[in-house]
Amino acid sequence: MNRQPIVVALRALRQTLLSPDAPVERPLLTRWPTLAPYAAPVGLLAVLGLFLITLNVESGWGLPMPVAVLFAAMTVAPLLALPRRPLLAWRLIVLALLICTFNAPDDRSWPWTPPLALGSVAVVAVVVARVDRPVLLWVVTITTVPVLTLVHPANRVPVLLLLGALAIVGDLIRRNRLSRHALAAQAELSEREQERRAVLEERTRIARELHDVVAHHMSLIAVQAETAPYRLTDVPAPVAAEFVAIAASARDALTDMRRLLGVLRSESSGPQTAPQPDLTDLGAMVDAARRAGLPATLDAAGVHDGQVPAPVGLAAYRIVQEGLANAARHAAGATVRVTVRTGPSGLGVRVENSPADVRPTTDGGSGHGLTGMRERATSLGGTFTAGPLPDGGYAVAAELPYDAEGGDV
């Protein structure tokens, strides 16, 4: 005999009757934040009104005033607990349905006051939408006890049908809420994974481009060191040997860099043989953006690629490239201004767009493009900022430091 259903049923019964009712993480009315400040005072006034109505009805049925006050309090107490602890509210309402009945007149078809009857329907409706299915079955089953024992036979069938409808609708609401929460959690997890992948891909791309730049200079060092004894006259033997050692060290460094790059490079992507872009390619990129319909201007007066190290020029090119792409994607029709300036300690890059009908440059809400630009700047020890402008536009700016005199990062 399979005892698993019995164990599940008994555990659900214990949870229904005895387990502490965990507070609701998201109380009612959280979907309408504008109404939240008024919910507490309006709710208290409503509860006070129900208390007075119940007190008036109970006293009219001939109850002593202390007992009438007790029954009125038992009627409204579940409503006070309902927003935060719905299962506790249901326990209180069942207790009230069982106790607050003996004083009803014999000629009445309902044993409860109208506030208690309507309040019990509200409590059951909220509870069945909050608890899982085994607990829901026990809630409905136990709620039928006062209905079957106290309600007039002519009114039992409609009440039982109402309980069944509330149980079905509540279960559907709970399952729909759980599905939406699961989808939201999955979407958030997928968004984080996409952002993490975008950062890793950008870092891998930076590493590859840095390899190409540094490998070029290391190759020049190796060639110059190897050919120095032949280009220079009267080179002593120890100096020639030192040049050979420098060349060997440079080639060893190139070998190690290629080995490390092989770890970063996926099997599907082969080596990139195209030359890396630099500051001299900014004009062609801005012209291509204009031909594509993006009103863009470039101000790079006084900037020469020869005075800027290759990694800095490459980073500036990529930042401008991503800035133009974001402006075209999120600020269609806006005028884009690209400004590149050399300073005493580095290169300043700024891409800004004027206000547009579409929301400004943000990279689709995910921030992947901004993350890539920030990675570019920080990898060189620079800074990156992005944000809206006072006139409604948007701007991204980066400061890329380098040694202006030595020409190195």
XYZ file of C-alpha atoms in Angstrom:
409
model
C 0.000 0.000 0.000
C 1.326 3.382 -1.022
C 1.292 5.589 2.057
C 2.713 8.634 0.353
C -0.705 10.308 -0.280
C -1.692 9.699 3.352
C 1.557 11.231 4.615
C 1.074 14.242 2.333
C -2.525 14.669 3.495
C -1.611 14.477 7.182
C 1.259 16.911 6.717
C -1.078 19.324 4.916
C -3.659 18.967 7.720
C -1.032 19.784 10.342
C 0.073 22.786 8.314
C -3.536 23.928 7.921
C -4.418 23.763 11.603
C -1.205 24.083 13.603
C 1.754 25.355 11.586
C 2.712 29.014 11.986
C 1.295 31.142 9.231
C 4.268 32.729 7.460
C 3.689 36.411 6.666
C 2.886 37.261 3.067
C 5.988 38.731 1.368
C 3.922 40.911 -0.958
C 0.801 42.174 0.813
C -2.352 43.076 -1.004
C -2.428 46.327 -2.994
C 1.319 46.202 -3.743
C 0.397 46.253 -7.409
C -1.167 49.690 -6.905
C 1.511 51.670 -5.055
C -0.481 54.887 -5.353
C -3.257 53.349 -3.222
C -0.918 51.845 -0.621
C -0.741 54.989 1.618
C -4.553 55.044 1.853
C -5.076 51.296 2.327
C -4.388 51.206 6.081
C -6.640 54.109 7.162
C -9.461 53.114 4.793
C -9.212 49.483 5.919
C -9.323 50.448 9.586
C -12.362 52.627 9.008
C -14.076 49.771 7.152
C -13.285 47.321 9.949
C -14.549 49.790 12.532
C -17.760 50.191 10.567
C -18.250 46.401 10.366
C -17.575 46.150 14.092
C -20.300 48.708 14.875
C -22.766 47.078 12.466
C -22.138 43.643 13.968
C -22.417 45.030 17.485
C -25.753 46.616 16.600
C -27.099 43.398 15.054
C -25.892 41.192 17.891
C -27.334 43.450 20.564
C -30.584 43.578 18.616
C -30.771 39.777 18.844
C -30.889 40.058 22.612
C -27.271 39.326 23.536
C -25.706 40.989 26.566
C -23.401 43.823 25.630
C -20.112 42.047 26.673
C -21.006 38.984 24.575
C -22.055 41.187 21.651
C -18.720 43.021 21.830
C -16.883 39.662 21.876
C -18.797 38.364 18.841
C -18.242 41.633 16.959
C -14.515 41.425 17.719
C -14.421 37.816 16.504
C -16.097 38.966 13.296
C -13.590 41.696 12.413
C -10.395 40.102 13.822
C -9.905 37.830 10.746
C -10.133 40.851 8.460
C -7.300 42.554 10.365
C -5.044 39.484 9.971
C -6.001 38.820 6.341
C -3.530 41.111 4.492
C -0.414 39.656 6.154
C -1.435 36.238 7.559
C -4.301 34.802 5.473
C -4.169 31.284 6.941
C -4.440 32.677 10.478
C -7.386 34.792 9.309
C -9.090 31.649 7.992
C -8.621 29.845 11.332
C -10.196 32.784 13.137
C -13.120 32.980 10.716
C -13.900 29.268 11.091
C -13.865 29.711 14.844
C -16.228 32.666 14.514
C -18.569 30.684 12.223
C -18.798 27.917 14.810
C -19.296 30.150 17.866
C -21.221 33.214 16.726
C -24.404 31.307 15.814
C -26.372 30.242 18.847
C -27.973 33.631 19.275
C -29.594 33.849 15.838
C -33.406 34.033 15.853
C -35.230 30.867 14.848
C -37.074 32.546 11.983
C -33.824 33.481 10.161
C -32.510 31.255 7.357
C -28.893 32.259 7.998
C -27.202 31.669 11.359
C -24.653 34.465 10.929
C -24.724 38.218 10.743
C -24.217 39.728 7.261
C -20.708 41.085 8.118
C -19.610 37.641 9.298
C -21.039 35.885 6.229
C -19.490 38.328 3.758
C -16.208 38.448 5.690
C -15.925 34.655 5.625
C -16.352 34.639 1.838
C -13.618 37.269 1.487
C -11.234 35.388 3.781
C -11.764 32.062 2.006
C -11.303 33.724 -1.399
C -7.935 35.158 -0.364
C -6.704 32.012 1.408
C -7.410 29.589 -1.443
C -5.374 31.831 -3.752
C -2.392 31.793 -1.367
C -1.953 28.191 -0.179
C -0.822 25.138 -2.117
C -3.266 22.480 -3.295
C -3.156 19.990 -0.363
C -3.736 22.790 2.145
C -6.440 24.235 -0.120
C -8.347 20.940 -0.043
C -8.269 20.888 3.764
C -9.340 24.545 3.934
C -12.380 23.870 1.751
C -13.229 20.634 3.565
C -13.066 22.178 7.041
C -15.014 25.251 5.905
C -17.880 23.016 4.809
C -18.335 21.746 8.397
C -20.157 24.850 9.718
C -22.022 25.075 6.420
C -23.361 21.510 6.649
C -24.163 21.721 10.362
C -25.499 25.262 10.783
C -26.845 26.523 7.457
C -30.478 25.853 6.579
C -30.795 22.865 4.164
C -32.350 25.084 1.505
C -29.208 27.269 1.426
C -26.510 24.624 1.684
C -26.173 23.784 -2.015
C -25.537 27.383 -3.170
C -22.967 27.874 -0.387
C -21.168 24.626 -1.271
C -21.154 25.594 -4.956
C -19.711 28.978 -3.994
C -16.961 27.267 -1.979
C -16.144 24.974 -4.897
C -15.989 27.895 -7.332
C -13.736 29.857 -4.966
C -11.432 26.839 -4.621
C -11.118 26.358 -8.395
C -10.576 30.039 -9.155
C -8.137 30.421 -6.251
C -6.088 27.444 -7.410
C -5.946 28.862 -10.929
C -4.867 32.254 -9.599
C -2.138 30.675 -7.447
C -0.815 28.561 -10.320
C -0.830 31.572 -12.626
C 1.065 33.626 -10.029
C 3.627 30.868 -9.536
C 4.078 30.576 -13.309
C 4.635 34.314 -13.633
C 7.137 34.273 -10.769
C 8.971 31.337 -12.349
C 9.069 33.106 -15.709
C 10.311 36.310 -14.083
C 13.022 34.421 -12.200
C 14.037 32.610 -15.379
C 14.119 35.881 -17.310
C 16.264 37.505 -14.614
C 18.618 34.522 -14.602
C 18.840 34.598 -18.388
C 19.499 38.361 -18.313
C 22.315 37.914 -15.797
C 23.782 35.092 -17.862
C 23.631 37.217 -21.013
C 25.306 40.118 -19.226
C 28.004 37.841 -17.838
C 28.566 36.322 -21.279
C 28.723 39.773 -22.857
C 31.372 40.854 -20.335
C 33.404 37.704 -20.914
C 33.166 38.059 -24.678
C 34.238 41.693 -24.487
C 37.180 40.824 -22.253
C 38.196 38.043 -24.633
C 37.996 40.442 -27.533
C 40.105 42.980 -25.660
C 42.672 40.282 -24.894
C 42.894 39.284 -28.546
C 43.256 42.847 -29.742
C 45.821 43.573 -27.054
C 47.736 40.511 -28.183
C 47.784 41.772 -31.761
C 49.041 45.193 -30.690
C 51.660 43.955 -28.236
C 52.783 41.158 -30.578
C 53.527 43.731 -33.246
C 55.796 45.701 -30.915
C 57.433 42.558 -29.499
C 58.171 41.362 -33.018
C 59.833 44.692 -33.787
C 61.923 44.372 -30.609
C 63.021 40.862 -31.601
C 63.924 41.927 -35.143
C 65.801 45.033 -33.975
C 67.735 43.053 -31.368
C 68.705 40.324 -33.834
C 69.794 42.730 -36.575
C 71.555 45.218 -34.290
C 75.018 43.517 -34.518
C 74.766 43.658 -38.332
C 73.470 47.213 -38.547
C 75.866 48.685 -36.031
C 79.645 48.701 -36.416
C 82.178 47.668 -33.797
C 79.685 45.934 -31.536
C 81.541 44.088 -28.765
C 80.846 40.388 -28.358
C 79.164 40.752 -24.925
C 76.829 43.401 -26.344
C 76.010 41.211 -29.337
C 75.244 38.335 -26.982
C 72.970 40.636 -24.988
C 71.077 41.548 -28.159
C 70.620 37.851 -28.918
C 69.254 37.267 -25.397
C 66.821 40.171 -25.780
C 65.582 38.750 -29.082
C 65.155 35.295 -27.522
C 63.200 36.737 -24.603
C 60.934 38.665 -26.968
C 60.201 35.524 -28.986
C 59.520 33.526 -25.820
C 57.072 36.211 -24.734
C 55.325 36.004 -28.113
C 55.045 32.223 -27.768
C 53.544 32.520 -24.266
C 51.064 35.158 -25.427
C 49.902 32.972 -28.315
C 49.492 30.024 -25.938
C 47.369 32.074 -23.525
C 45.335 33.480 -26.382
C 44.610 29.922 -27.528
C 42.863 29.312 -24.203
C 40.594 32.315 -24.765
C 39.910 31.585 -28.422
C 37.039 29.179 -29.046
C 37.472 26.246 -31.384
C 35.006 27.684 -33.878
C 36.804 31.016 -34.239
C 40.054 31.061 -36.050
C 42.748 33.706 -35.825
C 41.776 37.197 -36.894
C 44.044 38.420 -39.645
C 42.425 41.788 -40.381
C 44.332 44.840 -39.114
C 42.930 46.443 -35.975
C 41.158 49.804 -36.396
C 42.576 52.981 -34.890
C 41.864 56.709 -34.723
C 42.469 57.150 -38.444
C 39.377 55.025 -39.117
C 36.998 57.229 -37.096
C 36.187 59.443 -40.057
C 35.219 56.492 -42.258
C 33.036 55.046 -39.478
C 31.177 58.338 -38.942
C 30.716 58.723 -42.720
C 29.212 55.213 -42.857
C 26.822 56.158 -40.031
C 25.712 59.245 -41.944
C 25.109 57.178 -45.084
C 22.958 54.854 -42.968
C 20.729 57.803 -41.995
C 22.234 58.782 -38.622
C 23.032 62.525 -38.430
C 26.516 62.287 -36.938
C 29.428 64.705 -36.751
C 33.053 64.112 -35.768
C 35.312 66.609 -34.025
C 38.810 65.164 -33.750
C 40.895 68.223 -34.554
C 44.497 67.944 -33.464
C 44.322 64.210 -32.830
C 46.893 62.134 -34.687
C 47.047 58.376 -34.398
C 50.832 58.411 -34.310
C 50.898 60.192 -30.974
C 48.366 57.819 -29.339
C 49.346 54.254 -28.374
C 47.643 51.521 -30.372
C 45.620 50.060 -27.439
C 44.262 53.526 -26.610
C 43.361 54.240 -30.224
C 41.648 50.859 -30.549
C 39.668 51.399 -27.332
C 38.578 54.859 -28.510
C 37.448 53.424 -31.842
C 35.389 50.707 -30.145
C 33.773 53.158 -27.710
C 32.749 55.468 -30.556
C 31.507 52.469 -32.541
C 29.278 51.256 -29.692
C 28.090 54.797 -28.960
C 26.960 55.298 -32.558
C 25.231 51.914 -32.559
C 23.354 52.735 -29.349
C 22.307 56.140 -30.672
C 20.985 54.597 -33.884
C 19.145 51.918 -31.895
C 17.589 53.987 -29.118
C 17.556 57.625 -30.297
C 16.437 57.364 -33.903
C 16.552 60.717 -35.670
C 18.685 62.417 -33.019
C 21.847 64.297 -33.906
C 24.979 62.561 -32.666
C 28.204 64.431 -31.881
C 31.494 62.563 -31.532
C 34.331 64.465 -29.878
C 37.878 63.154 -29.488
C 40.510 65.276 -27.743
C 44.060 64.666 -26.608
C 45.077 66.058 -23.250
C 48.253 66.247 -21.203
C 47.605 62.821 -19.666
C 45.339 60.943 -22.040
C 42.666 60.800 -24.702
C 39.125 62.024 -24.106
C 36.252 60.439 -26.038
C 32.641 61.666 -25.885
C 29.568 60.543 -27.829
C 26.339 62.442 -27.182
C 22.980 62.601 -28.894
C 20.239 65.194 -28.824
C 16.733 64.372 -27.523
C 14.656 62.047 -29.678
C 11.160 60.596 -29.643
C 12.590 57.221 -28.741
C 14.165 56.847 -25.306
C 17.881 57.710 -25.302
C 20.937 55.568 -25.527
C 20.820 52.754 -22.992
C 21.520 49.512 -24.892
C 18.120 47.907 -24.742
C 17.798 48.012 -20.975
C 20.436 45.339 -20.471
C 23.507 47.560 -20.325
C 25.680 45.130 -22.280
C 27.063 47.798 -24.624
C 27.750 50.165 -21.730
C 29.427 47.305 -19.896
C 31.686 46.685 -22.879
C 32.661 50.347 -23.131
C 33.351 50.479 -19.406
C 35.524 47.356 -19.705
C 37.482 49.024 -22.485
C 38.187 52.113 -20.442
C 38.989 50.406 -17.145
C 41.292 47.876 -18.831
C 43.540 50.832 -19.688
C 43.248 52.401 -16.231
C 40.800 55.013 -17.463
C 37.293 56.104 -16.472
C 33.907 55.808 -18.141
C 30.645 57.654 -17.481
C 27.205 57.449 -19.072
C 23.960 59.233 -18.335
C 21.196 61.550 -19.537
C 21.812 65.205 -20.340
C 19.778 68.128 -18.937
C 18.170 68.757 -22.319
C 16.920 65.182 -22.582
C 19.756 63.731 -24.637
C 22.292 61.138 -23.586
C 26.074 61.042 -23.455
C 28.856 58.549 -22.883
C 32.377 59.735 -22.119
C 35.688 58.008 -21.496
C 39.107 59.188 -20.368
C 41.867 56.899 -21.633
C 45.241 57.684 -20.015
C 48.626 57.229 -21.626
C 52.092 58.698 -21.430
C 52.010 61.490 -23.977
C 55.791 61.789 -24.058
C 56.719 58.135 -24.100
C 53.857 57.045 -26.269
C 53.019 54.082 -24.031
C 50.109 53.159 -21.867
